[in-house]
Amino acid sequence: MNTTPAVLFVCTANLCRSPIAMGLFAQQAGKRDQGRVWRIESAGTWTVEGSSVPRNVQLAVEERSIDLRHHRARTVSRALLQSFDLVLVMTADQREALELEFPEVASNVHLLSEMAGYKYDVPDPINGSIKDVRMVAHEIALLLNSGFEWIAQQIVNRREQTTHLVAKTEQVLKVNTSQEW
């Protein structure tokens, strides 16, 4: 099993909230979890593949030392979702859409706000001003700051469950193959 913790942030177009969360979480992980490498990516539920981040979003996050100039939108897929320990979405509708389309990953999908002890949708400032984007980036930063330990613990819990299931499966296979027919 890969030991690199993996978190996927998901929003609608993968052009504002999820790339912002990805950049902010990378900063948090670098400060809090020195020495451990994280796999941190983003995707969208309804994207135009390859689209660039709007200028207002780029300018707002550059102030936080996040460079999204080379980010390109991509759509979630079954394979992508299955390759992550944890999927954090911005809205309840996104969570529902992923759970319906990809039920096998439903237990790994959570609202971003839930990790900080709340349950609300993070607003989409994509068509707003730089000030609007700054406000949402600040909100996401606060959620990530207070929820960092929750994220790390969710990954530990998931990996323990997976390890337990693998051990059980191996045990069952060993019993079945050792029996004479």
Backbone as numpy.savetxt, mean C-alpha at the origin, in Angstrom:
# Nx Ny Nz CAx CAy CAz Cx Cy Cz
10.51 -17.65 1.44 9.68 -16.48 1.44 10.56 -15.23 1.44
10.16 -14.25 0.67 10.88 -12.99 0.62 10.77 -12.29 1.98
11.87 -11.81 2.51 11.85 -11.17 3.83 11.67 -9.66 3.75
11.65 -9.10 2.56 11.46 -7.66 2.41 9.99 -7.32 2.63
9.68 -6.48 3.63 8.28 -6.09 3.83 7.80 -5.29 2.62
6.57 -5.57 2.18 6.06 -4.96 0.95 4.70 -4.32 1.18
4.61 -3.02 0.87 3.37 -2.25 1.04 3.01 -1.59 -0.28
1.75 -1.76 -0.69 1.24 -1.13 -1.90 0.18 -0.11 -1.51
0.35 1.12 -1.98 -0.64 2.17 -1.76 -1.49 2.30 -3.02
-2.81 2.38 -2.85 -3.73 2.41 -3.99 -4.69 3.59 -3.86
-4.84 4.33 -4.96 -5.88 5.35 -5.06 -6.60 5.13 -6.39
-7.26 6.13 -6.90 -8.03 5.96 -8.12 -7.13 5.98 -9.36
-6.51 7.11 -9.63 -5.75 7.29 -10.87 -4.26 7.02 -10.73
-3.78 6.81 -9.50 -2.36 6.60 -9.23 -1.53 7.81 -9.67
-2.11 8.99 -9.45 -1.42 10.22 -9.84 -1.30 11.24 -8.71
-1.90 10.96 -7.56 -1.85 11.94 -6.49 -1.67 11.26 -5.13
-2.76 10.76 -4.54 -2.70 10.25 -3.17 -1.77 9.06 -2.99
-1.88 8.05 -3.86 -1.04 6.86 -3.65 0.45 7.13 -3.91
0.82 7.91 -4.94 2.25 8.22 -5.07 2.77 9.09 -3.92
1.90 10.00 -3.43 2.30 10.81 -2.27 2.54 9.90 -1.07
1.60 8.99 -0.81 1.74 8.06 0.32 2.99 7.20 0.16
3.25 6.75 -1.06 4.44 5.94 -1.33 5.71 6.73 -0.96
5.80 7.96 -1.41 6.97 8.78 -1.12 7.13 9.09 0.36
6.02 9.43 1.00 6.06 9.75 2.43 6.40 8.52 3.27
5.84 7.37 2.88 6.13 6.16 3.64 7.59 5.74 3.47
8.13 5.93 2.29 9.55 5.63 2.08 10.41 6.47 3.01
10.03 7.74 3.18 10.76 8.59 4.12 10.64 8.07 5.55
9.41 7.72 5.95 9.18 7.19 7.30 10.00 5.92 7.54
9.94 5.01 6.58 10.66 3.74 6.72 12.16 3.98 6.85
12.67 4.93 6.07 14.09 5.25 6.15 14.50 5.80 7.50
13.63 6.60 8.11 13.93 7.19 9.42 13.74 6.19 10.56
12.66 5.43 10.51 12.28 4.57 11.63 12.88 3.18 11.58
13.08 2.68 10.40 13.46 1.29 10.24 14.82 1.20 9.56
15.78 1.92 10.10 17.10 1.97 9.49 17.70 0.58 9.42
18.23 0.26 8.28 18.85 -1.03 8.09 17.95 -2.04 7.39
16.63 -1.82 7.45 15.73 -2.75 6.76 15.26 -2.09 5.47
15.26 -2.86 4.41 14.80 -2.38 3.11 13.33 -2.74 2.97
12.53 -1.80 2.51 11.11 -2.01 2.26 10.85 -1.96 0.76
9.86 -2.70 0.32 9.34 -2.57 -1.05 8.06 -1.74 -0.92
8.10 -0.55 -1.48 6.99 0.40 -1.35 6.62 0.88 -2.75
5.38 0.60 -3.16 4.94 0.97 -4.50 3.53 1.52 -4.45
3.03 1.94 -5.62 1.66 2.45 -5.70 1.02 2.03 -7.01
-0.32 2.08 -7.01 -1.09 1.73 -8.21 -2.47 2.37 -8.08
-3.27 2.25 -9.13 -4.61 2.84 -9.12 -5.67 1.85 -9.55
-6.90 2.13 -9.14 -8.01 1.25 -9.51 -8.57 1.58 -10.88
-8.35 2.80 -11.33 -8.92 3.25 -12.60 -7.96 4.26 -13.21
-6.97 3.77 -13.93 -5.89 4.65 -14.39 -5.81 4.72 -15.90
-5.10 5.72 -16.36 -4.64 5.77 -17.74 -3.16 5.41 -17.63
-2.85 4.16 -17.99 -1.49 3.64 -17.83 -0.46 4.61 -18.42
0.58 4.85 -17.65 1.68 5.67 -18.12 1.52 7.16 -17.94
0.38 7.60 -17.39 0.16 9.04 -17.18 1.15 9.59 -16.16
1.51 10.85 -16.34 2.43 11.53 -15.42 1.66 12.25 -14.32
2.33 12.45 -13.21 1.77 13.19 -12.09 1.58 14.65 -12.50
0.40 15.24 -12.22 0.17 16.65 -12.57 1.18 17.58 -11.87
1.42 18.68 -12.50 2.43 19.64 -12.01 2.12 20.13 -10.59
0.83 20.38 -10.28 0.50 20.88 -8.94 0.88 19.85 -7.86
0.74 18.58 -8.18 1.11 17.52 -7.23 2.63 17.47 -7.10
3.33 17.52 -8.22 4.80 17.50 -8.18 5.34 18.64 -7.33
4.82 19.84 -7.55 5.31 21.01 -6.81 5.03 20.88 -5.31
3.84 20.39 -4.97 3.47 20.27 -3.56 4.36 19.27 -2.82
4.74 18.18 -3.47 5.54 17.16 -2.76 7.04 17.43 -2.85
7.46 18.23 -3.82 8.88 18.61 -3.87 9.27 19.33 -2.59
8.32 20.06 -2.00 8.57 20.76 -0.73 8.87 19.78 0.40
8.46 18.53 0.22 8.70 17.48 1.21 9.83 16.55 0.76
10.61 17.01 -0.21 11.74 16.25 -0.76 11.32 14.92 -1.39
10.16 14.93 -2.04 9.68 13.76 -2.78 9.68 14.12 -4.25
10.31 13.29 -5.06 10.40 13.53 -6.49 9.51 12.55 -7.24
8.42 13.05 -7.82 7.49 12.20 -8.57 7.55 12.47 -10.07
8.61 13.15 -10.54 8.70 13.48 -11.96 8.72 12.25 -12.85
9.27 11.16 -12.36 9.40 9.96 -13.19 8.32 8.92 -12.91
7.42 9.25 -11.99 6.34 8.32 -11.67 5.37 8.21 -12.85
4.94 6.99 -13.14 3.94 6.76 -14.18 2.83 5.91 -13.60
1.59 6.29 -13.91 0.42 5.58 -13.38 0.37 4.15 -13.89
-0.09 3.28 -13.01 -0.34 1.89 -13.40 -1.58 1.39 -12.66
-2.20 0.40 -13.25 -3.44 -0.16 -12.72 -3.13 -1.40 -11.89
-3.90 -1.58 -10.82 -3.73 -2.78 -10.00 -4.05 -4.02 -10.83
-3.44 -5.11 -10.47 -3.72 -6.40 -11.10 -3.65 -7.46 -10.02
-4.16 -8.61 -10.32 -4.12 -9.73 -9.37 -2.67 -10.03 -8.97
-1.81 -10.17 -9.95 -0.41 -10.50 -9.67 0.26 -9.43 -8.80
-0.01 -8.18 -9.11 0.58 -7.09 -8.33 0.10 -7.16 -6.89
-1.21 -7.25 -6.69 -1.77 -7.29 -5.34 -1.24 -8.47 -4.54
-1.11 -9.62 -5.18 -0.65 -10.82 -4.48 0.82 -10.75 -4.09
1.56 -9.84 -4.68 2.99 -9.74 -4.38 3.29 -8.81 -3.20
2.24 -8.29 -2.55 2.42 -7.37 -1.43 1.85 -7.95 -0.14
2.51 -7.64 0.97 2.02 -8.06 2.29 0.78 -7.28 2.68
0.74 -6.02 2.30 -0.31 -5.12 2.75 -0.66 -4.15 1.63
-1.96 -3.93 1.45 -2.45 -2.98 0.45 -3.26 -1.92 1.19
-2.85 -0.66 1.08 -3.53 0.44 1.75 -4.21 1.33 0.72
-5.54 1.45 0.84 -6.34 2.22 -0.10 -6.78 3.53 0.54
-7.19 4.47 -0.29 -7.59 5.79 0.20 -9.07 5.88 0.56
-9.92 5.06 -0.08 -11.37 5.17 0.16 -12.01 3.79 0.37
-13.15 3.82 1.01 -13.92 2.58 1.22 -14.37 1.99 -0.12
-14.68 2.84 -1.10 -15.07 2.35 -2.42 -13.93 1.60 -3.10
-12.71 2.09 -2.97 -11.56 1.39 -3.54 -11.36 0.04 -2.86
-11.53 0.04 -1.55 -11.41 -1.22 -0.81 -12.45 -2.23 -1.29
-13.68 -1.78 -1.41 -14.76 -2.66 -1.86 -14.49 -3.18 -3.27
-14.03 -2.30 -4.15 -13.74 -2.71 -5.53 -12.66 -3.79 -5.57
-11.61 -3.62 -4.80 -10.53 -4.62 -4.78 -11.01 -5.93 -4.17
-11.80 -5.84 -3.10 -12.30 -7.05 -2.45 -13.23 -7.83 -3.36
-14.03 -7.13 -4.16 -14.95 -7.80 -5.08 -14.21 -8.42 -6.26
-13.28 -7.67 -6.83 -12.56 -8.17 -8.01 -11.46 -9.17 -7.67
-10.87 -9.01 -6.50 -9.75 -9.87 -6.09 -9.99 -10.41 -4.68
-11.00 -11.26 -4.48 -11.35 -11.71 -3.12 -10.22 -12.43 -2.39
-9.29 -13.00 -3.13 -8.19 -13.73 -2.50 -7.23 -12.82 -1.74
-7.27 -11.51 -1.99 -6.39 -10.59 -1.27 -7.16 -9.70 -0.30
-8.44 -9.95 -0.14 -9.30 -9.08 0.68 -8.76 -8.87 2.10
-8.19 -9.90 2.68 -7.70 -9.77 4.06 -6.46 -8.88 4.17
-5.83 -8.57 3.06 -4.63 -7.71 3.07 -4.95 -6.26 2.73
-6.21 -5.95 2.41 -6.60 -4.61 1.97 -7.21 -3.84 3.14
-6.66 -2.64 3.38 -7.13 -1.80 4.49 -7.20 -0.34 4.05
-8.08 0.40 4.71 -8.11 1.85 4.50 -6.85 2.46 5.11
-6.27 3.42 4.44 -5.10 4.11 4.97 -5.40 4.69 6.35
-6.58 5.29 6.52 -6.93 5.92 7.79 -7.06 4.92 8.93
-7.41 3.67 8.61 -7.58 2.64 9.65 -6.29 2.37 10.42
-5.17 2.48 9.75 -3.92 2.16 10.42 -3.59 3.16 11.53
-4.25 4.31 11.51 -4.05 5.31 12.55 -5.22 5.33 13.53
-6.10 4.32 13.42 -7.20 4.21 14.36 -8.48 4.91 13.95
-8.56 5.34 12.71 -9.76 6.03 12.20 -10.37 5.20 11.08
-11.46 5.71 10.53 -12.06 5.03 9.38 -12.78 6.09 8.54
-12.03 6.69 7.62 -12.60 7.69 6.73 -11.83 7.70 5.42
-12.44 8.28 4.40 -11.81 8.39 3.09 -10.86 9.58 3.05
-9.69 9.38 2.49 -8.75 10.48 2.26 -9.20 11.19 0.99
-9.49 12.50 1.06 -10.00 13.22 -0.11 -8.98 13.29 -1.25
-9.51 13.41 -2.46 -8.66 13.46 -3.66 -8.50 14.91 -4.11
-7.30 15.48 -3.98 -7.08 16.87 -4.38 -6.54 17.02 -5.81
-6.65 15.98 -6.62 -5.99 15.95 -7.94 -6.30 17.19 -8.77
-7.52 17.68 -8.75 -7.88 18.85 -9.55 -7.85 20.15 -8.76
-7.33 20.08 -7.55 -7.29 21.26 -6.70 -6.01 22.05 -6.87
-5.87 23.01 -6.01 -4.68 23.88 -6.02 -3.51 23.17 -5.33
-2.35 23.79 -5.42 -1.19 23.27 -4.71 -1.49 23.23 -3.21
-2.20 24.23 -2.72 -2.58 24.27 -1.30 -3.42 23.04 -0.93
-4.37 22.67 -1.79 -5.20 21.49 -1.54 -4.33 20.23 -1.47
-3.39 20.11 -2.40 -2.50 18.94 -2.41 -1.63 18.93 -1.16
-1.12 20.09 -0.76 -0.31 20.18 0.46 -1.09 19.70 1.67
-2.37 20.12 1.76 -3.20 19.73 2.91 -3.39 18.22 2.96
-3.66 17.61 1.81 -3.85 16.15 1.79 -2.52 15.45 2.05
-1.44 15.96 1.51 -0.12 15.37 1.79 0.18 15.43 3.28
-0.17 16.53 3.91 0.03 16.67 5.36 -0.82 15.64 6.11
-2.06 15.48 5.68 -2.95 14.50 6.31 -2.39 13.08 6.16
-1.94 12.74 4.97 -1.35 11.42 4.73 -0.11 11.23 5.60
0.72 12.27 5.70 1.93 12.19 6.53 1.57 11.91 7.99
0.54 12.57 8.49 0.10 12.34 9.87 -0.38 10.91 10.07
-1.17 10.42 9.11 -1.67 9.04 9.19 -0.52 8.04 9.18
0.44 8.26 8.29 1.58 7.35 8.20 2.45 7.40 9.45
2.62 8.59 9.99 3.42 8.75 11.19 2.79 8.00 12.37
1.49 8.18 12.56 0.85 7.51 13.70 0.56 6.04 13.42
0.52 5.64 12.15 0.20 4.26 11.82 1.36 3.38 11.43
2.58 3.90 11.48 3.74 3.13 11.02 3.87 1.79 11.74
3.76 1.81 13.05 3.90 0.57 13.82 2.80 -0.41 13.49
1.58 0.10 13.24 0.46 -0.76 12.85 0.79 -1.48 11.55
1.32 -0.75 10.59 1.69 -1.35 9.30 2.72 -2.46 9.51
3.76 -2.16 10.25 4.81 -3.16 10.50 4.23 -4.39 11.19
3.33 -4.19 12.15 2.74 -5.31 12.88 1.83 -6.14 11.98
1.08 -5.49 11.09 0.22 -6.23 10.16 1.06 -7.15 9.27
2.21 -6.67 8.85 3.08 -7.49 8.01 3.62 -8.68 8.80
4.04 -8.45 10.05 4.51 -9.54 10.90 3.40 -10.57 11.09
2.18 -10.11 11.39 1.05 -11.02 11.60 0.77 -11.85 10.36
0.76 -11.20 9.20 0.47 -11.92 7.96 1.53 -12.97 7.68
2.77 -12.62 7.91 3.85 -13.56 7.64 3.82 -14.74 8.62
3.44 -14.49 9.87 3.30 -15.58 10.83 2.19 -16.53 10.40
1.07 -15.98 9.94 -0.04 -16.81 9.46 0.39 -17.64 8.26
1.10 -17.01 7.34 1.56 -17.71 6.14 2.53 -18.84 6.52
3.45 -18.56 7.41 4.41 -19.57 7.86 3.68 -20.74 8.51
2.69 -20.44 9.34 1.90 -21.49 10.00 1.16 -22.34 8.97
0.55 -21.70 7.97 -0.18 -22.45 6.94 0.75 -23.33 6.11
1.91 -22.82 5.78 2.88 -23.61 5.02 3.32 -24.83 5.83
3.60 -24.63 7.12 4.01 -25.74 7.97 2.91 -26.79 8.08
1.67 -26.35 8.23 0.53 -27.27 8.31 0.38 -28.05 7.01
0.50 -27.36 5.89 0.37 -28.01 4.58 1.47 -29.06 4.40
2.69 -28.70 4.76 3.80 -29.65 4.66 3.56 -30.86 5.54
3.02 -30.64 6.72 2.72 -31.73 7.64 1.67 -32.66 7.04
0.62 -32.10 6.47 -0.44 -32.90 5.86 0.11 -33.68 4.67
0.92 -33.03 3.85 1.51 -33.71 2.70 2.41 -34.86 3.14
3.18 -34.64 4.19 4.08 -35.67 4.69 3.28 -36.87 5.19
2.19 -36.63 5.90 1.34 -37.71 6.40 0.71 -38.47 5.24
0.19 -37.75 4.27 -0.47 -38.38 3.12 0.50 -39.19 2.26
1.72 -38.73 2.11 2.68 -39.45 1.26 3.31 -40.63 2.00
3.25 -40.63 3.33 3.85 -41.73 4.08 2.87 -42.89 4.29
1.61 -42.65 4.04 0.62 -43.72 4.20 0.69 -44.68 3.02
0.53 -45.95 3.34 0.51 -46.94 2.27 -0.91 -47.11 1.77
-1.03 -47.24 0.49 -2.37 -47.38 -0.10 -2.60 -48.75 -0.49
